[in-house]
Structures are given as C-alpha cells and as structure tokens.
Coordinates of C-alpha atoms and ligand atoms in Angstrom, one line a residue:
X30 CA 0.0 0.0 0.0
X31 CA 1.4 3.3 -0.7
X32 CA 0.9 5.9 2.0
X33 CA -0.3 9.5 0.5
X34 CA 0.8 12.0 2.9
X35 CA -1.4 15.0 2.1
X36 CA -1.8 19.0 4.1
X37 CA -5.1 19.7 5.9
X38 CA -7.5 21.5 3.5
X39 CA -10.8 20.9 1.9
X40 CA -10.1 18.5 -0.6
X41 CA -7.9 16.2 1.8
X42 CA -10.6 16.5 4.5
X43 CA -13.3 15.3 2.1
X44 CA -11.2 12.1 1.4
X45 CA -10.1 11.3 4.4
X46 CA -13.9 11.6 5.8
X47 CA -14.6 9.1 2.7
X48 CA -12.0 6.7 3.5
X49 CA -13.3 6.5 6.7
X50 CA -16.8 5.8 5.3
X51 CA -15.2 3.0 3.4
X52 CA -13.8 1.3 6.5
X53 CA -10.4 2.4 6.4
X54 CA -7.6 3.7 8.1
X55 CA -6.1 7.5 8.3
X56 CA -3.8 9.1 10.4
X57 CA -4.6 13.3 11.2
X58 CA -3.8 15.5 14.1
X59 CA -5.4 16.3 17.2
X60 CA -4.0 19.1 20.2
X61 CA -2.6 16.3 21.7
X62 CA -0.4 13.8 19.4
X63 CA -1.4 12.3 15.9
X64 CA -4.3 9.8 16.2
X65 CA -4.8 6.7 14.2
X66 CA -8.6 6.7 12.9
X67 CA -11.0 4.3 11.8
X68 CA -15.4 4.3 12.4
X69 CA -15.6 3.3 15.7
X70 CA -18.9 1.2 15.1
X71 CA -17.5 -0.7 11.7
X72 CA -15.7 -3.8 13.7
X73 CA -13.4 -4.6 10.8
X74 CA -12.3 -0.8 10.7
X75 CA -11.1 -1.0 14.3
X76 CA -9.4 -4.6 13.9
X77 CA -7.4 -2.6 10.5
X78 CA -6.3 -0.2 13.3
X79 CA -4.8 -3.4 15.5
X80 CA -3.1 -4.5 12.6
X81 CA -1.6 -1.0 11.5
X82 CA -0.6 -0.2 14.6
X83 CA 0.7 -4.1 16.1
X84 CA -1.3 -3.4 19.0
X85 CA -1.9 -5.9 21.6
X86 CA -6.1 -7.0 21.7
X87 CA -6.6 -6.0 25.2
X88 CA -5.7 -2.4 25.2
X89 CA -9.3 -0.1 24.3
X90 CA -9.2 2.2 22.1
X91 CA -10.8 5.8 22.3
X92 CA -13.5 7.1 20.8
X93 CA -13.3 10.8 19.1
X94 CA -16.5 12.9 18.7
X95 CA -16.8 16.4 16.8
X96 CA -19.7 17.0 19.6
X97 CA -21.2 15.1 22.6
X98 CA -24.7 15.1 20.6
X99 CA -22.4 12.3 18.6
X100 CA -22.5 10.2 21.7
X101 CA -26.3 9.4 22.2
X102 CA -26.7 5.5 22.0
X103 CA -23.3 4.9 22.5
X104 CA -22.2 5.3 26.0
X105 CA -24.1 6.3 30.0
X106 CA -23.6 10.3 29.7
X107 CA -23.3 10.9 34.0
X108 CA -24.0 14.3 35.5
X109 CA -20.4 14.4 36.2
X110 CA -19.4 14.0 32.6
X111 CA -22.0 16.3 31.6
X112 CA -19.9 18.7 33.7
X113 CA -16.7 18.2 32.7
X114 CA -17.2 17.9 29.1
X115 CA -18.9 22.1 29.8
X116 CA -15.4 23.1 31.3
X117 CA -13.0 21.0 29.2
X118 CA -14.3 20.3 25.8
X119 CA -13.2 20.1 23.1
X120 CA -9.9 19.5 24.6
X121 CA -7.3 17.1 26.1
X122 CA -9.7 15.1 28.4
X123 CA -11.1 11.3 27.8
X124 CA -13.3 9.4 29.8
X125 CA -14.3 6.6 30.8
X126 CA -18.2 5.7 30.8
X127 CA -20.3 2.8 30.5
X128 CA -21.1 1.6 26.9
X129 CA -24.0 0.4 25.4
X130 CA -24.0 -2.7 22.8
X131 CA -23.7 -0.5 19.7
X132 CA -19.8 0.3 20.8
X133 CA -18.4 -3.2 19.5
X134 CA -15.9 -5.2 21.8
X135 CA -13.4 -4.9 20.0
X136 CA -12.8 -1.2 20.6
X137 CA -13.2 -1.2 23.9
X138 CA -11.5 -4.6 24.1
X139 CA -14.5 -6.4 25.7
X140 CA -14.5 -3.8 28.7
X141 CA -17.8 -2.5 29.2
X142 CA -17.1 0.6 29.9
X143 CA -15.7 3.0 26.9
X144 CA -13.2 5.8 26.6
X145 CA -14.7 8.7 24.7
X146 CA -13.1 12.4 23.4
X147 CA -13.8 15.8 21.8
X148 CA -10.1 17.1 20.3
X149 CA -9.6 20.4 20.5
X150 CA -7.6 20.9 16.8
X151 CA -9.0 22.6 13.9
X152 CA -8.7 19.5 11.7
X153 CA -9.9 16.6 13.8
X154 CA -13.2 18.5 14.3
X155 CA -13.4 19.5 10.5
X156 CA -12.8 15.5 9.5
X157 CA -15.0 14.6 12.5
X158 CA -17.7 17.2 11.5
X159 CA -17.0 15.8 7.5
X160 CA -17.3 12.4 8.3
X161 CA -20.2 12.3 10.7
X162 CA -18.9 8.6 12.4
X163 CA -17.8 8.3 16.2
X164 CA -13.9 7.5 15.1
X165 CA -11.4 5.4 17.2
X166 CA -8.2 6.4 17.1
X167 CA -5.1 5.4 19.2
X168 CA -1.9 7.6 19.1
X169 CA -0.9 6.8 15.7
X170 CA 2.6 5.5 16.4
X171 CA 3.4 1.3 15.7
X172 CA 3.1 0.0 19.7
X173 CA 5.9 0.6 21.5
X174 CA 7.4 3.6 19.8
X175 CA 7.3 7.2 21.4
X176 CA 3.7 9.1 20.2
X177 CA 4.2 11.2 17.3
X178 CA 3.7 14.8 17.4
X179 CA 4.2 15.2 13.7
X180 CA 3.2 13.4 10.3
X181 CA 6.6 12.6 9.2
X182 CA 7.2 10.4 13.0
X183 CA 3.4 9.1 11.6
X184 CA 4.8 8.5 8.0
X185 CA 8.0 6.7 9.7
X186 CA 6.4 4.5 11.9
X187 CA 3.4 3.7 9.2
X188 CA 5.0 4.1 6.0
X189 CA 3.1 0.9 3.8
X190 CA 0.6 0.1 6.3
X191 CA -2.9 2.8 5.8
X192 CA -3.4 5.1 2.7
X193 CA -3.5 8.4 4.5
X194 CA -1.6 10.9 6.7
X195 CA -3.0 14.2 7.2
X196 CA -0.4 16.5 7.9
X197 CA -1.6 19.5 10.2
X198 CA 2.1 20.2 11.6
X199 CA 3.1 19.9 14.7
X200 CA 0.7 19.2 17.8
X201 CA 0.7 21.4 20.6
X202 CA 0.3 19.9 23.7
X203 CA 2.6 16.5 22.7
X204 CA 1.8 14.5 25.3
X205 CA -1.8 12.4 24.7
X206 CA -5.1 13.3 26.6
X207 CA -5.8 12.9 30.4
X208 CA -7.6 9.7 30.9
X209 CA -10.2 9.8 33.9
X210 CA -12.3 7.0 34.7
X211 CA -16.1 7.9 35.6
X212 CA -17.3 4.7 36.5
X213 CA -16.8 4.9 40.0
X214 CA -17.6 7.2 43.1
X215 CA -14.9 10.0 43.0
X216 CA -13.2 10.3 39.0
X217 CA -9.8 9.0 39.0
X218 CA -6.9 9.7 36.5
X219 CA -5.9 7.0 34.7
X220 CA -3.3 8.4 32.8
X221 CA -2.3 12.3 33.2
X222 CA -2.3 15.1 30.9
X223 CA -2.7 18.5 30.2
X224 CA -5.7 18.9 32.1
X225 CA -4.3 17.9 35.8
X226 CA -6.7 16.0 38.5
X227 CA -6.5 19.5 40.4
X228 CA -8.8 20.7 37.0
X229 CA -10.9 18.0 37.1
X230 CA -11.6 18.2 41.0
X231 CA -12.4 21.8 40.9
X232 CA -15.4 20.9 38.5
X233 CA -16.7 17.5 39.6
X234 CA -15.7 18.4 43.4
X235 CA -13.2 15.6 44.0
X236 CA -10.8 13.5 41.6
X237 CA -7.6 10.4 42.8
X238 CA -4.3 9.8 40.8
X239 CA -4.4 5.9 40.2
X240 CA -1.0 5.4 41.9
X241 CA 0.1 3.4 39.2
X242 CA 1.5 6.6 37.2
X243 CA 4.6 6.7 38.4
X244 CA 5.7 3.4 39.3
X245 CA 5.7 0.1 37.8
X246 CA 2.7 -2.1 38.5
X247 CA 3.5 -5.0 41.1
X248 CA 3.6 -8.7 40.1
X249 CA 0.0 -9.6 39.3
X250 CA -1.1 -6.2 40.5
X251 CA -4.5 -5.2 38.5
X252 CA -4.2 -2.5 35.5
X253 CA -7.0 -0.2 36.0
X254 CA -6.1 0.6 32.2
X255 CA -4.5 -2.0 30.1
X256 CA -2.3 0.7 28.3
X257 CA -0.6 0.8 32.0
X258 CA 0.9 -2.8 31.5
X259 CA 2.6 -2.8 28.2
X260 CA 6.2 -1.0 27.6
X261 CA 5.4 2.0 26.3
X262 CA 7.1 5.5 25.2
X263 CA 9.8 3.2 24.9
X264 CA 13.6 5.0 23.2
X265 CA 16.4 2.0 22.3
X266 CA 18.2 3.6 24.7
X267 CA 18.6 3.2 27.9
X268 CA 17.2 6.0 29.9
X269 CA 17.7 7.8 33.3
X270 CA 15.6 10.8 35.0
X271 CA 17.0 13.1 37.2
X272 CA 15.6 15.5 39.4
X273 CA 16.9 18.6 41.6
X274 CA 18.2 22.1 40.6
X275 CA 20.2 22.5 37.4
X276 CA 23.5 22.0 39.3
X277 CA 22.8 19.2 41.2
X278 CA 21.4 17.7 38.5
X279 CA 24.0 18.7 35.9
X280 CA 26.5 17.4 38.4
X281 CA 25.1 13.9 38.3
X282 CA 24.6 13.9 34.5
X283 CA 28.0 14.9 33.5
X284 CA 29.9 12.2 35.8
X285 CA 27.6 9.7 33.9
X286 CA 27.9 11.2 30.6
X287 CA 31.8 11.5 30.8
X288 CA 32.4 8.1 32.0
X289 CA 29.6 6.6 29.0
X290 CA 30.5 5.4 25.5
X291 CA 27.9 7.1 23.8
X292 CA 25.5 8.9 25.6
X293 CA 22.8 11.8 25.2
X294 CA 21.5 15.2 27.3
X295 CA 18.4 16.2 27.5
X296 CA 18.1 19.1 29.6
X297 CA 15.7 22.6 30.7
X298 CA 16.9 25.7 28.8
X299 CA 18.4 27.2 31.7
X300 CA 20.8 24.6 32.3
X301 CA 21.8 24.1 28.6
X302 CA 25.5 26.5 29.6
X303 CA 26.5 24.2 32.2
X304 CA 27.1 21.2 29.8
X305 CA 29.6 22.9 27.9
X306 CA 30.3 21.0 24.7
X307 CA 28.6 17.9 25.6
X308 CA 25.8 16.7 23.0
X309 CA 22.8 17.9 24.7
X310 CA 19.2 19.3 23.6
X311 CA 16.6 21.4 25.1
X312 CA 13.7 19.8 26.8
X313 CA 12.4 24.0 27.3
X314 CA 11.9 25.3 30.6
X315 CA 8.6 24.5 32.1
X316 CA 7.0 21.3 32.4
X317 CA 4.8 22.2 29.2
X318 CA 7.3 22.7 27.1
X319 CA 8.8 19.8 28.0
X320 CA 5.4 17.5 27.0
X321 CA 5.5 19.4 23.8
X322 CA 9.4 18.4 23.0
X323 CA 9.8 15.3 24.7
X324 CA 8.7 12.4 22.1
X325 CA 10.3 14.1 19.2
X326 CA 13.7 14.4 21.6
X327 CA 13.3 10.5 22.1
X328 CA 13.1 9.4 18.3
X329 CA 15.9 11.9 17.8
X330 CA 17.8 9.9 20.1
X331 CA 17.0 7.0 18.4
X332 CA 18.0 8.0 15.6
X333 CA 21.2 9.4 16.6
X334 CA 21.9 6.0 18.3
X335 CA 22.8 6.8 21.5
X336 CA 23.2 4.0 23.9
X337 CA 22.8 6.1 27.2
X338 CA 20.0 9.2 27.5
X339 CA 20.7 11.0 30.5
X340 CA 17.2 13.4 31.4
X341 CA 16.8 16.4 33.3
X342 CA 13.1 16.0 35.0
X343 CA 10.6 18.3 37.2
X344 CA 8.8 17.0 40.6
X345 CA 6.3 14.5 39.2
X346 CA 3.0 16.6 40.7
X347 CA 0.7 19.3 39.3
X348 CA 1.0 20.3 35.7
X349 CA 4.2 18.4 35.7
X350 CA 2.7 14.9 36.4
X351 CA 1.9 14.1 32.5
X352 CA 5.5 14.6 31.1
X353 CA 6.9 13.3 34.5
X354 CA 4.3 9.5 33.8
X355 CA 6.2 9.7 30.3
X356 CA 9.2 10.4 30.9
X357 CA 9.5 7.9 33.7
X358 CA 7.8 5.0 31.9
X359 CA 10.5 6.1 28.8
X360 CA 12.9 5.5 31.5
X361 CA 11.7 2.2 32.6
X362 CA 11.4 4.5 35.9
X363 CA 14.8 5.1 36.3
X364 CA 14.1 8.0 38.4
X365 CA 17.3 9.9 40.4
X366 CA 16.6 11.7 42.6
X367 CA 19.3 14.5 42.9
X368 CA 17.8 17.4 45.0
X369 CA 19.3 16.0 48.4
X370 CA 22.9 16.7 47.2
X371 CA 21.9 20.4 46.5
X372 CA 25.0 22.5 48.0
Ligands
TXA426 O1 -4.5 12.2 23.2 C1 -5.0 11.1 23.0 O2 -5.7 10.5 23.9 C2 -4.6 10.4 21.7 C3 -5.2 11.2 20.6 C4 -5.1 10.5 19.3 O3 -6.6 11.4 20.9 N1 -5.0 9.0 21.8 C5 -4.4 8.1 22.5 O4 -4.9 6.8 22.4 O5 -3.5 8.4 23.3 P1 -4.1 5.5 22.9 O6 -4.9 4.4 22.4 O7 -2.7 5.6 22.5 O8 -4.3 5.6 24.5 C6 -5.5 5.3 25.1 C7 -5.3 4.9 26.5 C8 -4.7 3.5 26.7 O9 -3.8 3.6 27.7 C9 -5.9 2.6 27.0 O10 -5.5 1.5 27.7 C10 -6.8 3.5 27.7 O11 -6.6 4.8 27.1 N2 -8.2 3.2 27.6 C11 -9.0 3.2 26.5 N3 -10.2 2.7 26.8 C12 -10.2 2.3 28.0 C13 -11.2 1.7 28.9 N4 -12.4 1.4 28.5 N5 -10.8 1.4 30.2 C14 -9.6 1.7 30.6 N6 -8.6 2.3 29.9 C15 -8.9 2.6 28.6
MG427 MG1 -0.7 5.3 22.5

C-alpha cells in the first residue's frame, strides 16, 4: 500500500472523511499527538487499526467525537461527565463511561465501559464534523514507539501500512489526553495530561491519581487501564531521569555522561550552559514545554543512536505529572533523585 501523505485543507478533509466511510484507516492530528482513525462502530475498521498499529487485543481504544450530541446510544452520559465535558471540551480530556451494545468489543477490548473524546484541533473536528462517524483512534505511532507529534514520526512508523496521513504540523500539547475514569464514586486519572486531577476536582468536586503513574505495577497487581501494563514511550536507549536544581542535576549527569561510551543530554533551557560541549538538547523550561518536546527528543535519540539518555526531569506533581508519567515509563522509571545533594 502506498501511503499518500497530504496537508489539511478541503479536498484532503473530504477524502479522508470518505475513507473513513469505506472502513479504512487514516492518520490526522489532534492538540494532543497524531491519532490513528478508523469508524468506531464498523468492527473490521477497528481490527485494520490493531493491525496498523501491532497493537496488543486487550488495550481499548478511544472514541473521538466532533460534539457530545455524537454520543447518544453509544455510552451512559453521568451528570459528572456532563460537567466536565462544559469546562473542558473540546480538549485534552477522555473518559471513561459505560457503553451500550452499539460500541463493538473490539474497541473497547471487551470492557464495558468505553473511553470517549472531543479534540480540541482545527482539523480533527473538520474531518469529524466531515465524516459524521464516532472514530477510534489510538496515538498513531506502531506499539511501543514514542507518540508522534508530527506526520513525518506518523509517515515513519506507518510508512506501507494505511493510505492516508494528514499532515496539520506539529501538535501542541505533545503528550496524549488525560484519561479519567467515571465509573466509580470520585473520577480517578488514569493516565495524566494536560488537564491535571486539580482541574478535574475543581469541576466535579473531588478527583484520585491511580497510583500506578509513576511506578511500575507490582507482580500480578491489577491495571486499571491496560495501556498501564505494556512497555510503552519506549527509546532503544537506555534511559535515566534526574531530578533537583540545574546544578545538582547537571553534576550527576555529566559524571555519567563523561564516563559513558555514547551517551545523550536532555536538559531545561536554563541549564543548557553548564554542559559545555557535551551533545545535549533542550527539553524547554517548564514542564509544558517539556510534553511538547519530549517524544520528538526520544526518536531523535533514536536516531542518533545513542546508547545512554541522560534526562533532566521536574517534581512529578501538578502540571508536571503528565510529562513526569512519560518520561519515567521512557525511562523504565529510572528515576534519580538528585535534590538531596543540592549544596
Ligand atoms: O490524546 C490522546 O488521547 C490520543 C489522541 C489520538 O486522541 N489518543 C491516545 O490513544 O493516546 P491511545 O490508544 O494511545 O491511548 C488510550 C489509553 C490507553 O492507555 C488505553 O489502555 C486507555 O486509554 N483506555 C481506553 N479505553 C479504556 C477503557 N475502556 N478502560 C480503561 N482504559 C482505557
Ligand atoms: Mg498510545
């Protein structure tokens, strides 16, 4: 299959939105990362998406809406939802509610409840608006790799496999969606994003952190979403995190870096002058900046073939949590841990 890689506008809209009506596959950007999109109700759509994609059966996908009108029949719409879809869409925020039997299993991976979305991009509402179909789309990278934020990281990693990448530049936020789940009590992140648990509580009146999102899940230990228990965000390299002030943390890094074959900085702006001529790149200065950077900086360190990446990180709470989950899981949670050598 050749893969047409094509610039948002009218006439690429139009066939994307037909493609989709045909069953198929096509990659376009959202605020968050690129999404890989197929109808959501059209069961042999969704299993095209597996197969693009390698991605294991048992992890859902989620289901993108142009408007929450589009979800009628499909899923149990709570009050709490009702809120939170008022104060945060369209925009980075899925969630978890109960389906009904029109969602087929295979997107949700037999769970009954399903994750739904409204993106917050130009494009993904024109194509959503265009096509009129409730579309399922996982980040758009092959399982495994990094998410991409771009179409040529979507054209490397599915090069061959669908016939269309819409190319809307780069995505803003970088890191994907907050995941809450709804289907309990009190909302609980699943996975974090740009809108942080402190967001969500201040609208529904309470929200938890699984505690899951930053460390490993124990031997036999439950995933409250399956995308917690495969690798994931994963760079060849080996990866370490770091966290304290620029010194401390520059200290650390450049005993490791010197004594390393072939290794790799990434580190905030303000502490780019303290690694001299070392090969280091900017992850910006503030935790948002460094979602937006952070899986284009691991495929270029893939593709530099470094051996060794050597990260400078920010305390894994508030607005920082959702590049901190990333960059941690990256890391295999390799997390260090520098602050208490501060001088
Ligand atoms: O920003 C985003 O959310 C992007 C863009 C394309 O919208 N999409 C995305 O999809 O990141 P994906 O498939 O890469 O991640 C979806 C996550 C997975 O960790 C999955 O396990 C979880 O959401 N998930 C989906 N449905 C679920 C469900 N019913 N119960 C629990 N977890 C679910
Ligand atoms: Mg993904």
């Amino acid at each position: 299959m050749t893969t047409q890689c094509l610039p948002v506008g009218e006439e690429s809209l139009r066939k994307a939105a037909e493609l989709f009506r045909q069953g198929q596959v096509v990659a376009f950007p959202t605020e968050t990362v690129y999404g890989l999109g197929a109808d959501a109700l059209n069961a042999d759509a969704v299993r095209a998406i597996f197969e693009a994609k390698e991605r294991p059966a048992d992890n859902p996908l989620i289901v993108h809406v142009a408007k929450r009108e589009q979800l009628e029949g499909l899923c149990q719409v709570t009050e709490t939802a009702q809120k939170l879809m008022d104060a945060f869409w369209p925009g980075p925020l899925t969630m978890l509610l109960m389906k009904t039997s029109r969602v087929p299993d295979i997107t949700t991976a037999g769970l009954p409840s399903v994750a739904v979305r409204c993106p917050n991009h130009p494009a993904a509402q024109a194509l959503l608006l265009e096509c009129a179909l409730p579309i399922a789309a996982p980040s758009a990278n092959r399982s495994g790799r990094p998410s991409p934020t771009s179409a040529a990281h979507v054209f490397e990693d599915m090069q061959g496999r669908i016939p269309l990448i819409l190319d809307g530049g780069a995505c803003q936020v970088g890191v994907e969606s907050t995941v809450v789940d709804l289907t309990g009590d009190v909302p609980c992140v699943l996975r974090p994003g740009a809108i942080t648990a402190e967001d969500i509580a201040a609208v529904a009146g309470a929200c938890t952190v699984a505690s899951s999102v930053m460390r490993p899940l124990k031997e036999g230990e439950h995933a409250p979403s399956p995308g917690m228990k495969h690798r994931h965000y994963a760079p060849k390299a080996k990866m370490t995190v770091f966290i304290g002030s620029d010194e401390a943390v520059a200290k650390e890094i450049i005993a490791r870096y010197d004594a390393a074959d072939s290794a790799a900085i990434l580190a905030h702006d303000s502490a780019l002058p303290l690694y001299g001529t070392r090969r280091v790149f900017s992850l910006g200065d503030t935790p948002q900046e460094g979602a937006h950077l952070l899986f284009q900086r691991l495929r270029e360190m893939d593709e530099l073939g470094v051996s060794l990446i050597l990260a400078q990180g920010w305390e894994a709470q508030g607005k920082a949590l959702a590049v901190m989950n990333r960059m941690a899981r990256a890391a295999a949670f390799d997390l260090v841990n520098v602050s208490s050598q501060d001088s």
